[in-house]
Every structure is written in C-alpha cells, then in structure tokens.
Tab-separated table of C-alpha atoms and ligand atoms in Angstrom:
chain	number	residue	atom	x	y	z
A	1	UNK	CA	81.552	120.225	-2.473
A	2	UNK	CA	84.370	119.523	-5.226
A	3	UNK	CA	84.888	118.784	-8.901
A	4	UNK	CA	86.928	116.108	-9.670
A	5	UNK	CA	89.724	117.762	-12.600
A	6	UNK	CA	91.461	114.429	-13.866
A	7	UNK	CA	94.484	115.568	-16.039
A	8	UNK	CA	93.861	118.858	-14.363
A	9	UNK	CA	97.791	119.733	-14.848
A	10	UNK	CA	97.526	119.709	-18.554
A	11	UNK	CA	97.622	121.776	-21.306
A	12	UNK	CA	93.790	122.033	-21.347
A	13	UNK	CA	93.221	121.139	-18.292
A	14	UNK	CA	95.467	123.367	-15.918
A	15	UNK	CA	93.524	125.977	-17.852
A	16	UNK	CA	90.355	124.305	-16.794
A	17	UNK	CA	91.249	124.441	-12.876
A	18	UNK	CA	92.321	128.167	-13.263
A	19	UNK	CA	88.893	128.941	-14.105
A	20	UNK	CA	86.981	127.201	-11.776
A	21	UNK	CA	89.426	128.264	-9.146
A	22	UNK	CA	88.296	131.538	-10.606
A	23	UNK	CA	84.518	130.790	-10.411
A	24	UNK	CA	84.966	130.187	-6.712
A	25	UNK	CA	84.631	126.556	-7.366
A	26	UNK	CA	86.642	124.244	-4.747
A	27	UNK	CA	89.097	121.713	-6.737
A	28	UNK	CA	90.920	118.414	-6.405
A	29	UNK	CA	93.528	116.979	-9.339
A	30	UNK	CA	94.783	113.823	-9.878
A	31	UNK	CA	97.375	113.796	-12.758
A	32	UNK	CA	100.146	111.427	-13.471
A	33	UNK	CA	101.991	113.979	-14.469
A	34	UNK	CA	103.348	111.685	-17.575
A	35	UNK	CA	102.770	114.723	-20.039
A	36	UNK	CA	102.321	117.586	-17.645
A	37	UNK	CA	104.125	119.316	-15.396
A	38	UNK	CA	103.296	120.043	-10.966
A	39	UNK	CA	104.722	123.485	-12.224
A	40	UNK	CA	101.335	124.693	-14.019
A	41	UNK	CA	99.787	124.146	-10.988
A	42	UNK	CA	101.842	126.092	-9.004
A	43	UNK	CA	101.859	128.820	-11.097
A	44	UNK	CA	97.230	128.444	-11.412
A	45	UNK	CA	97.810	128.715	-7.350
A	46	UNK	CA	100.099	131.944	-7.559
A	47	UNK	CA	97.489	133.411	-10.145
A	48	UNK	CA	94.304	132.843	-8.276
A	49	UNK	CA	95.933	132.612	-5.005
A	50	UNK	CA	94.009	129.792	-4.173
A	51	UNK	CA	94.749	126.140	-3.133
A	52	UNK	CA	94.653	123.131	-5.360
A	53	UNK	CA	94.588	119.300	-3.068
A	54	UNK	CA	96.695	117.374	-6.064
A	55	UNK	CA	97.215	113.718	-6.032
A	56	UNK	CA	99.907	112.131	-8.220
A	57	UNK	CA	98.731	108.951	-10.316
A	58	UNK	CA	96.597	107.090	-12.677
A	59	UNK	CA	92.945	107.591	-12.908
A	60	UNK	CA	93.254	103.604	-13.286
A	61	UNK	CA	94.633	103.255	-10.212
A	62	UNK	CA	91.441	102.009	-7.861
A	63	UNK	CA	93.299	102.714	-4.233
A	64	UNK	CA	93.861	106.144	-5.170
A	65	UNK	CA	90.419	106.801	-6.671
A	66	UNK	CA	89.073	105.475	-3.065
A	67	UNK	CA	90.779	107.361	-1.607
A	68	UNK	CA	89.990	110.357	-3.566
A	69	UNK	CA	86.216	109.834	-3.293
A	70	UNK	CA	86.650	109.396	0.512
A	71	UNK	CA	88.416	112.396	1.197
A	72	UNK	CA	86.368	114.732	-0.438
A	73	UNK	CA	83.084	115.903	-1.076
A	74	UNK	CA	83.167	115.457	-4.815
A	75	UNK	CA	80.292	116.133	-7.281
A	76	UNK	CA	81.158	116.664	-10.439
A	77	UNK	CA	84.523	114.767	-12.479
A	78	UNK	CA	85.661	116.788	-15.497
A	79	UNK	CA	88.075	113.939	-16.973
A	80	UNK	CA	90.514	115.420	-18.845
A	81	UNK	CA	93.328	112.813	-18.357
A	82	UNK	CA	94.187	110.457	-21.361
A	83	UNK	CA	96.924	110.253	-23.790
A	84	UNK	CA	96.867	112.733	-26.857
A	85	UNK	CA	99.434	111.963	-29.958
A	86	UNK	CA	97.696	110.947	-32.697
A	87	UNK	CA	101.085	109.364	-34.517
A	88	UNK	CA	102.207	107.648	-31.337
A	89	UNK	CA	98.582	106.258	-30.755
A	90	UNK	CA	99.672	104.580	-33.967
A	91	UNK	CA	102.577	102.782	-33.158
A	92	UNK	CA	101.140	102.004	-29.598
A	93	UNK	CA	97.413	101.138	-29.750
A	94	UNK	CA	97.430	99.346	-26.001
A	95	UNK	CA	98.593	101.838	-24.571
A	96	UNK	CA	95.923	104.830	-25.691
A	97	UNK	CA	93.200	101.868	-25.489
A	98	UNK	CA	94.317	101.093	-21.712
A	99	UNK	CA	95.209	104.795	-20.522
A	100	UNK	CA	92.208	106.129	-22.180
A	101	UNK	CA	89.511	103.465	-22.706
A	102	UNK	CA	90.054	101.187	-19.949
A	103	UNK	CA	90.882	104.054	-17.229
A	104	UNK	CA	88.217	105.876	-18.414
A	105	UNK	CA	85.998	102.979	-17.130
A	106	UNK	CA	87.146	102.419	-13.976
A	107	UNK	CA	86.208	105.928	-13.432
A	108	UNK	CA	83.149	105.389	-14.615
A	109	UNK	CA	82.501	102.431	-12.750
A	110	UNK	CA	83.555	103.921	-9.363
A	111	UNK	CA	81.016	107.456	-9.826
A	112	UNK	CA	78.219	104.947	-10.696
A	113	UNK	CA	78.952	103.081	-7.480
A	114	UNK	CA	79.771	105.694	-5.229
A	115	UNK	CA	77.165	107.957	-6.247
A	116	UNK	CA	78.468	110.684	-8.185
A	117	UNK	CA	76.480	110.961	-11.148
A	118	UNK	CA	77.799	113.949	-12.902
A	119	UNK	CA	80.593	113.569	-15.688
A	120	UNK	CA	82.261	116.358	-18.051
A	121	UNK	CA	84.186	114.227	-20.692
A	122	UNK	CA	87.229	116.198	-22.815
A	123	UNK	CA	86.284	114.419	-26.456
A	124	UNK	CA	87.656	115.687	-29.885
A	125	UNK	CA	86.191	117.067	-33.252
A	126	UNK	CA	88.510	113.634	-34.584
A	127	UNK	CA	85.240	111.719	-33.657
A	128	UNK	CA	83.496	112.703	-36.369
A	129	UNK	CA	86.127	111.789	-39.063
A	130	UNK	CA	86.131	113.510	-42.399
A	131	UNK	CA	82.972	114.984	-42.266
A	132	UNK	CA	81.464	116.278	-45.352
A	133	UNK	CA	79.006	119.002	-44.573
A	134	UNK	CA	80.861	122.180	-42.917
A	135	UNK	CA	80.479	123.619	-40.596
A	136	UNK	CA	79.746	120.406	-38.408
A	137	UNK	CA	76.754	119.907	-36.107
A	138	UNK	CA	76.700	117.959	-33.185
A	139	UNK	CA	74.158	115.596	-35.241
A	140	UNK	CA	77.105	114.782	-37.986
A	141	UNK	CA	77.684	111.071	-38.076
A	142	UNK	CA	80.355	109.971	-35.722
A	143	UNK	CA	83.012	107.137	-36.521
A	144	UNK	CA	85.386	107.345	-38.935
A	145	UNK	CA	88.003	107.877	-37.182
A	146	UNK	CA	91.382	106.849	-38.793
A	147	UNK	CA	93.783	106.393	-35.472
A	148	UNK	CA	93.392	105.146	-32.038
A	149	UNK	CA	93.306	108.221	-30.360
A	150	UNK	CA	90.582	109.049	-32.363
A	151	UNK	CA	89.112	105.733	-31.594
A	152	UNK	CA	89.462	105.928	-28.030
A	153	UNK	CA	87.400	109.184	-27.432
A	154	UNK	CA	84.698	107.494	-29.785
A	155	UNK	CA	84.646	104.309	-27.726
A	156	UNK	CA	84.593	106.394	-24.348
A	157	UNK	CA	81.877	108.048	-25.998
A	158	UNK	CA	79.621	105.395	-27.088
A	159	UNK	CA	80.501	103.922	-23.259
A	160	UNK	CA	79.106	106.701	-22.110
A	161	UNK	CA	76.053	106.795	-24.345
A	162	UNK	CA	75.356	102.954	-22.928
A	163	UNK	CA	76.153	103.860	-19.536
A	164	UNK	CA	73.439	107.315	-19.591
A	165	UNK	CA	70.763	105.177	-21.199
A	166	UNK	CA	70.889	102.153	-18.623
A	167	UNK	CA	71.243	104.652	-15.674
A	168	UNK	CA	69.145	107.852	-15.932
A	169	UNK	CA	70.386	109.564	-13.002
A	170	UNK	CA	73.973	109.398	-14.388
A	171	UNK	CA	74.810	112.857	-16.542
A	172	UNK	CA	76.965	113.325	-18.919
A	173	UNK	CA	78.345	116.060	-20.896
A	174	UNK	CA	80.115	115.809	-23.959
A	175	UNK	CA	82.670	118.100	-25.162
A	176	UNK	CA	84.361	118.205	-28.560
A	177	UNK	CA	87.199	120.581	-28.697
A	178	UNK	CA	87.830	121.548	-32.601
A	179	UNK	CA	91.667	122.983	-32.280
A	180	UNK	CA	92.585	124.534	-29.180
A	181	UNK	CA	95.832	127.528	-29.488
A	182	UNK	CA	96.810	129.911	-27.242
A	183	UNK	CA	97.230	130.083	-23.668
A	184	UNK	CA	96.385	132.022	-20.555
A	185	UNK	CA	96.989	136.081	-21.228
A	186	UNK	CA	99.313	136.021	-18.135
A	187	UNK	CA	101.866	133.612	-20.249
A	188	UNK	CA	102.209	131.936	-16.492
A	189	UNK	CA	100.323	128.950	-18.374
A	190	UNK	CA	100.650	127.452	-21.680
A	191	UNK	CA	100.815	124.779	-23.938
A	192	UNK	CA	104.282	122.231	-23.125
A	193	UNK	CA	104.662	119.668	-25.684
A	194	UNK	CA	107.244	116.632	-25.453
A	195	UNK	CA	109.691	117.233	-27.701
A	196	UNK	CA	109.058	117.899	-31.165
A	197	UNK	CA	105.381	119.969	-31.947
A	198	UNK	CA	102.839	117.731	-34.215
A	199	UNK	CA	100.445	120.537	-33.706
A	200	UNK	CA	100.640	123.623	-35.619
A	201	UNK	CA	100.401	126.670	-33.212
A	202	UNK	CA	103.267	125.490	-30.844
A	203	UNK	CA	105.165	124.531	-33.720
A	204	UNK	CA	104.629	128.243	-35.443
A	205	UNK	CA	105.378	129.314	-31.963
A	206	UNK	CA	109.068	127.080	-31.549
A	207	UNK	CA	110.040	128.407	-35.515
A	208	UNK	CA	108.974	131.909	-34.767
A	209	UNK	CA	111.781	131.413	-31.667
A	210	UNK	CA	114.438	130.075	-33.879
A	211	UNK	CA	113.782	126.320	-32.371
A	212	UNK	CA	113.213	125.236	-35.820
A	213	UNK	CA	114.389	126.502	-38.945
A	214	UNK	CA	110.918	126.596	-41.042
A	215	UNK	CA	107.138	124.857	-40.847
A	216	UNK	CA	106.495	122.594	-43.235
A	217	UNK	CA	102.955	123.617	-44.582
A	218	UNK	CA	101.467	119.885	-45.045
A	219	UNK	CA	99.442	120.187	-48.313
A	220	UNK	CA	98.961	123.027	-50.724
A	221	UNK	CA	96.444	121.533	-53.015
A	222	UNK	CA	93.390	120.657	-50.530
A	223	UNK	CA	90.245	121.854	-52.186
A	224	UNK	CA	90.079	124.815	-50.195
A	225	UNK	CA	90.372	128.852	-50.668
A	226	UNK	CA	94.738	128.464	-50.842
A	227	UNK	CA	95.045	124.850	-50.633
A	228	UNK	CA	96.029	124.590	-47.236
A	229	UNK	CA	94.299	122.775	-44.708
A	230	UNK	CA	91.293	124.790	-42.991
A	231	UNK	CA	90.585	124.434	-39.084
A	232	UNK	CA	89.129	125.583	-36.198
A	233	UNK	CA	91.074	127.327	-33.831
A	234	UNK	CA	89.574	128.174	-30.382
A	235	UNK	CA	91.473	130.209	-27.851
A	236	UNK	CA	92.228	127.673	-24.514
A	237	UNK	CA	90.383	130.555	-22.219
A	238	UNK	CA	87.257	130.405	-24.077
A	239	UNK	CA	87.721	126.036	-24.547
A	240	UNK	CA	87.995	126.676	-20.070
A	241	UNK	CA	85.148	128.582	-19.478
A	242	UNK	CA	83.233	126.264	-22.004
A	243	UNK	CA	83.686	123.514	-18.892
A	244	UNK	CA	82.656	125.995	-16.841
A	245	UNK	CA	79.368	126.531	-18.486
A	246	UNK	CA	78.590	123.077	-19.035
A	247	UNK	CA	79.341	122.246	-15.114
A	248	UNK	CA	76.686	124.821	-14.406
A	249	UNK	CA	74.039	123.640	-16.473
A	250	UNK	CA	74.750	120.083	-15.698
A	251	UNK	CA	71.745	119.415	-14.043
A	252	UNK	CA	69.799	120.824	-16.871
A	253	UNK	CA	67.669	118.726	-19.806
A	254	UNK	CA	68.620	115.209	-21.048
A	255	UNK	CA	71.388	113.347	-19.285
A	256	UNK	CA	73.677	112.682	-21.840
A	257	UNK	CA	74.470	115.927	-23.756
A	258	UNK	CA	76.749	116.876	-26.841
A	259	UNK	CA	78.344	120.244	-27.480
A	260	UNK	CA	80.692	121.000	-30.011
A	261	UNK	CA	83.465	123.646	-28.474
A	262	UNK	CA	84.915	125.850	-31.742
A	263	UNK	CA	84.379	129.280	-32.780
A	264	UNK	CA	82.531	128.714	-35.827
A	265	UNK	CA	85.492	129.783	-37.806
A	266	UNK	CA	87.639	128.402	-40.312
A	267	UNK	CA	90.541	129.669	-40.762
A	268	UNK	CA	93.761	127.811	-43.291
A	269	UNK	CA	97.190	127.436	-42.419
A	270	UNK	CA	98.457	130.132	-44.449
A	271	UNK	CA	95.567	132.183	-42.669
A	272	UNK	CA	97.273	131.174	-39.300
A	273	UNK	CA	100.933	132.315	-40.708
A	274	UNK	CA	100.140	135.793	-41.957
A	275	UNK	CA	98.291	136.320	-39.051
A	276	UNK	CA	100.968	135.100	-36.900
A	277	UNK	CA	103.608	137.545	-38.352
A	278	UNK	CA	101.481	140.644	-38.395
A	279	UNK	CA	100.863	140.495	-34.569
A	280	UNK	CA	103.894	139.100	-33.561
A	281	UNK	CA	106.496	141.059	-36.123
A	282	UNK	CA	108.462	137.919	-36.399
A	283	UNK	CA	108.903	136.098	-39.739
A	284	UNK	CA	107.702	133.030	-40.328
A	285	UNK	CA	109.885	131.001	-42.816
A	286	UNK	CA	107.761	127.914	-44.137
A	287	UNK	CA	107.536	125.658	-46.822
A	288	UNK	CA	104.611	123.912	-49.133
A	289	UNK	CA	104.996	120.356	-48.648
A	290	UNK	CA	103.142	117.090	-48.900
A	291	UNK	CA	100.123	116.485	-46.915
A	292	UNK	CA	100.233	114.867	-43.890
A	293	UNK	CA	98.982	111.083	-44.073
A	294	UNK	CA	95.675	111.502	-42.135
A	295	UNK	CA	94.957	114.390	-42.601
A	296	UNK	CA	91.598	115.832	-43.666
A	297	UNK	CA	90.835	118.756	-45.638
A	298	UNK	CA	88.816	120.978	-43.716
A	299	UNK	CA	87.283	121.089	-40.373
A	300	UNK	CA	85.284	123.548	-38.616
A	301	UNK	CA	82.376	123.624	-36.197
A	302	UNK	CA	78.816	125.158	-35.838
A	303	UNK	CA	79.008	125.953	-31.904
A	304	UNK	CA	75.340	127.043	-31.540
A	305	UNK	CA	73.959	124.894	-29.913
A	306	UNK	CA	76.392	125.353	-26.633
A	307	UNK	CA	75.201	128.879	-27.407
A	308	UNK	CA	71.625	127.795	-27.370
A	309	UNK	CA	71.856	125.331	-24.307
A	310	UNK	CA	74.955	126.251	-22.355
A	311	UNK	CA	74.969	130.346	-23.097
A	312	UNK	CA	78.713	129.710	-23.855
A	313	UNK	CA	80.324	131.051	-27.505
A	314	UNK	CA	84.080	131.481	-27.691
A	315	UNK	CA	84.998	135.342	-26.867
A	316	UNK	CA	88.604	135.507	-28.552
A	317	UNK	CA	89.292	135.977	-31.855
A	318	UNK	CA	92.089	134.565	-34.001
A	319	UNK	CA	94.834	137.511	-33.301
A	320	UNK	CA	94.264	137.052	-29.418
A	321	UNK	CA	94.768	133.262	-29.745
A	322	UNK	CA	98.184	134.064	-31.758
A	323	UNK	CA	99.580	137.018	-29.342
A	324	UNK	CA	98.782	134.777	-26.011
A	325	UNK	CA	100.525	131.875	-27.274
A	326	UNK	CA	103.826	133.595	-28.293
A	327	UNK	CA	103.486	135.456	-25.061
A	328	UNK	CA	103.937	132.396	-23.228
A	329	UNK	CA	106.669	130.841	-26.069
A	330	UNK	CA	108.582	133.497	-25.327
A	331	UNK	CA	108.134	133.448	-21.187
A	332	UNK	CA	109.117	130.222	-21.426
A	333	UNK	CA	111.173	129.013	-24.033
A	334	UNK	CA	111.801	125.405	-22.662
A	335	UNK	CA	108.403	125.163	-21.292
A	336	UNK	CA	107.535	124.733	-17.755
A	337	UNK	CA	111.310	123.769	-17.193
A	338	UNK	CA	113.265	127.159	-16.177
A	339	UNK	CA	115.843	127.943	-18.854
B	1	UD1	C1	95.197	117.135	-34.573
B	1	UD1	C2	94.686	115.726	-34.476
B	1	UD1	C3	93.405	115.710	-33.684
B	1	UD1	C4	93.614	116.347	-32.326
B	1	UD1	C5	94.141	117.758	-32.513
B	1	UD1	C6	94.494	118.381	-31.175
B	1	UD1	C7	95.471	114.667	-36.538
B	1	UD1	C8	95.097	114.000	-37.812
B	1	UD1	N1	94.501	115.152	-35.791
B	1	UD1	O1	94.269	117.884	-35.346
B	1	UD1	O2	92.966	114.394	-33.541
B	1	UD1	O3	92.401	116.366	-31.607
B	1	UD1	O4	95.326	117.721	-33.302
B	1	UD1	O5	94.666	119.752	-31.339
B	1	UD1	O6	96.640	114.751	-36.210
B	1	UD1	N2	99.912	121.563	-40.141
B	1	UD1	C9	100.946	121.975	-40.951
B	1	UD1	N3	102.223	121.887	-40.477
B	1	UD1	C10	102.510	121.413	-39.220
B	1	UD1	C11	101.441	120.997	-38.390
B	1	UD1	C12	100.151	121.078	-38.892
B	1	UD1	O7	100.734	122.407	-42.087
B	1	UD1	O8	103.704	121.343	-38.850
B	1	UD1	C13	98.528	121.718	-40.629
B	1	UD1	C14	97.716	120.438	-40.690
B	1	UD1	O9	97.843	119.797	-41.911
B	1	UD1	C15	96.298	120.984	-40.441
B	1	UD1	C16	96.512	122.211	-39.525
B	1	UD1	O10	97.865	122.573	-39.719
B	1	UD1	O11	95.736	121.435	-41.649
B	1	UD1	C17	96.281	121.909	-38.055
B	1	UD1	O12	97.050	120.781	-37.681
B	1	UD1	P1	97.178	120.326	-36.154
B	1	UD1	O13	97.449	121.496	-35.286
B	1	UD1	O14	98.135	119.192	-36.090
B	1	UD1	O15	95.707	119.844	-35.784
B	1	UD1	P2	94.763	118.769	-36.532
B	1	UD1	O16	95.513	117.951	-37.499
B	1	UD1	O17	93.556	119.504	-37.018
C-alpha cells in the first residue's frame, strides 16, 4: 500500500516524501515539475536511501491518473500540487482556477470512483482572510480572501466540505500551513523559488548572500509591537511530519477534519531580521518601506487542536528555522541548479 504525494517534488512537498520515506511509508509522485525540480528527489532518495516511483505530469491529466491508480496500491493522496504566487494569481486567474480548482477535481472525482477515500489537502492560513481575533482557531470565519490563490484553496475547500457530506466514507483532512521557512537540516533540500523571492525568508536568505542589495521591510506602521508585519513561521520539518500525523490518524473521528499547522507564535519582520543576523553573523541591510498591497497586519495560529487530535505541535523554534534555511542558501546558491 502507497500514498499518493501530488506536487511531491516541491518545496513543501519533497519535504513531505522525505518523511514518509522516513516513516517506512511506500511512495509514488506525480509532479509536473513546472515549479520544482527531479533534483529534490534525487537528493530525498540519496538521504533516505530509499526509492521514489515518480511520474512526470498534471494531476489534470486523466490517462496518467489511470494509470497511476492501476499501477499501484494507493490509499491515501496527500495533494500538494497547485500553483502558489499570490501576485501572479492576480494577473492570471484561469490559470490558478484551472491548475488548482479544476485539477483538484478531477482528482477528486477519480478517488471517489476508484475507491480511495482518503485525502490530505495542502490549504493556507490565506483562507481565513484578515482575521480579527489572534491567535486564529480553526473555527475563525473563512472567506475573505483578497486573490485567487487564496480563492482557490477556499473553493477546493468548500468542494471538499460538499464532497465529505454527500459521501461519508470519503475523508478528508485539512491542512492550513501559516508561513512555512527553513528547510531540511541536511541543506540537501530547500526552498527554490523562480526568480525573484515574494516571500520573506528566501528573500532574507538571497540578501544575506549578496543576491540582493537590501529587503525592503513592507510597512512600519501596522498596529503591532514595531510596526512591522507579525506572522507565523513554522519550520518545513515540523509542517512534514504534521502530514505525517494527520495520515496516521486519518481513519480517526469525523471525515472531514481541519487543523491549523503554525507554532502558535508570532513573531514581526524585524523579529525575523535580528534573529537572522545573530545566528547567521551576516548583516542584514534593509529598509522601512510601504506596505505591501494585500497585505494584512498580523497573522498567527492557535495549533492546539492538531495537538489535541493529531498529537502533532511544531518542535523547532524560530533560530532553527533561520540556521536551516541559510544552510541550504548557502549549499546551494542557485538552487537545485549546480553553480
Ligand atoms: C504569503 C501569501 C500567502 C501564502 C504565503 C506562503 C500574501 C498576501 N500572502 O503570506 O497567501 O500562503 O505567502 O508562505 O502574499 N515582507 C517584507 N518584505 C519582503 C517580503 C515580505 O517585509 O520582501 C513581510 C510581509 O509584509 C509580511 C511578512 O514579511 O509581513 C511575511 O511575508 P511573506 O513571507 O510574503 O508571507 P505572507 O505575506 O504572510
């Protein structure tokens, strides 16, 4: 028997397979590789010196699902695989609506009829919008999301919500990542953007390198404890083994289940900086400019109730998130592409 990682060569997701791979668990990818590299997977085999069966393509793509659900045993589907860039969902709504919405349901569709009735879905802390109450429970209202992106988890999640309540042997977990940093202690893994960084670690991490001249701290008068923007980090490791949890209590309580994946932590962006210099020793030049259209004061999560129902909490602290992802910046300074 097999879990189904979709986007399994991913940032979060080749992180994801390492740890399963680790757990003993027997895995099968399929990744268009469109904002991934083969290479992470290659290196997940060299560190667990195990095999990975990978298949190259969409998740849309109905021949290849076939034959993915004939060739293998497969029980569980951990669907990672969508498109991520908040601006560029902007400018190209179809697209995130097709690659994340639509393939989303022809995965769907194909489980329910072949049988396999267990489903880990990758959502976002951007569902619930600019929440008021911090930290945020799963129970928060869920909606106001202000890009497409955003909008696509939410609509895969309300599918899913239909799809649980008209079929009761269907089970679903939910997870909503608040901001995942770092990488794999090894630095054999990381985070690989295209081009330019939108998020703030890597971008830290490409400045602290001498990519970039400076980071541009986007608002300095948010009503928060320095005016900077206030988030929850959670290392990638602990965001993995979160999966992990949830795959084995998947056959436990109701079948559509919500679990918020953060440390419980806020922490600002000047918070990230000094932090970032102290364990690193490199200087951080930045400077206070406007906010980012978009973007929302503060965000952070209360995680309990994975603690409660999973017996998952995130492990790794800040300082561990910050030294694992400059260890693998500074391995690999062009990425997954060798220098
Ligand atoms: C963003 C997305 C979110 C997505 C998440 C993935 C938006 C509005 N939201 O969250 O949907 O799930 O990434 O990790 O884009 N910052 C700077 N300078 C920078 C970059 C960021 O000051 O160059 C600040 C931001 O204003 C924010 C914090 O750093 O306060 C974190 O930003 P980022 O890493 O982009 O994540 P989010 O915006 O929280």
């Amino acid at each position: 028997m097999s879990v189904l990682v979709t986007g399994g060569a991913g940032y979060i997701g080749s992180h994801a397979v390492l740890t399963l791979l680790q757990k003993g668990i027997d895995v099968i990818v399929i990744d268009d590789f469109s904002n991934s590299s083969l290479e992470s997977l290659e290196r997940v085999k060299k560190i667990t010196n195990r095999d990975i069966k990978v298949y190259k393509g969409d998740v849309a793509d109905l021949r290849l699902l076939n034959l993915i659900f004939s060739n293998h045993d497969i029980h569980t589907v951990i669907h990672f695989a969508g498109s991520k860039s908040v601006g560029e969902s902007i400018s190209k709504p179809i697209h995130y609506y097709n690659n994340n919405v639509v393939a989303s349901l022809v995965l769907i569709n194909e489980m329910m009829k072949r049988g396999i009735y267990n489903l880990i879905f990758s959502s976002s802390a951007t569902v619930y919008g600019n929440s008021n109450t911090m930290p945020v429970t799963e129970n928060a209202p869920i909606g106001m999301t202000t890009n497409p992106y955003g909008t696509s988890k939410l609509m895969i999640e309300k599918i899913l919500d239909d799809v649980t309540r008209a079929n009761s042997s269907f089970r679903v977990t939910v997870l909503r990542y608040f901001n995942p940093v770092g990488a794999h202690f090894s630095g054999e893994i990381g985070e690989d953007p295209n081009g330019i960084p939108n998020n703030l670690m890597p971008y830290v991490c490409q400045v602290a390198i001498g990519k970039y001249k400076q980071v541009s701290v986007y608002g300095r008068d948010y009503p928060t404890k320095d005016g900077t923007g206030v988030r929850d980090y959670i290392h990638v490791m602990d965001l993995a083994e979160g999966h992990v949890a949830a795959l084995e209590h998947r056959n436990e309580g109701p079948n559509h289940k919500v679990y918020n994946l953060g440390t419980g932590k806020g922490y600002s962006v000047l918070d990230l900086l000094t932090t970032f210099e102290r364990v690193t020793f490199r200087s951080v030049p930045y400077v206070l400019s406007e906010r980012r259209p978009g973007d929302i004061a503060e965000c952070w999560s209360d995680p309990s109730k994975a603690y409660r129902e999973l017996g998952w909490k995130a492990k790794r602290g800040l300082e561990e998130m910050v030294r694992d992802a400059w260890n693998w910046q500074q391995k690999n300074p062009n990425g997954y592409i060798k220098a």
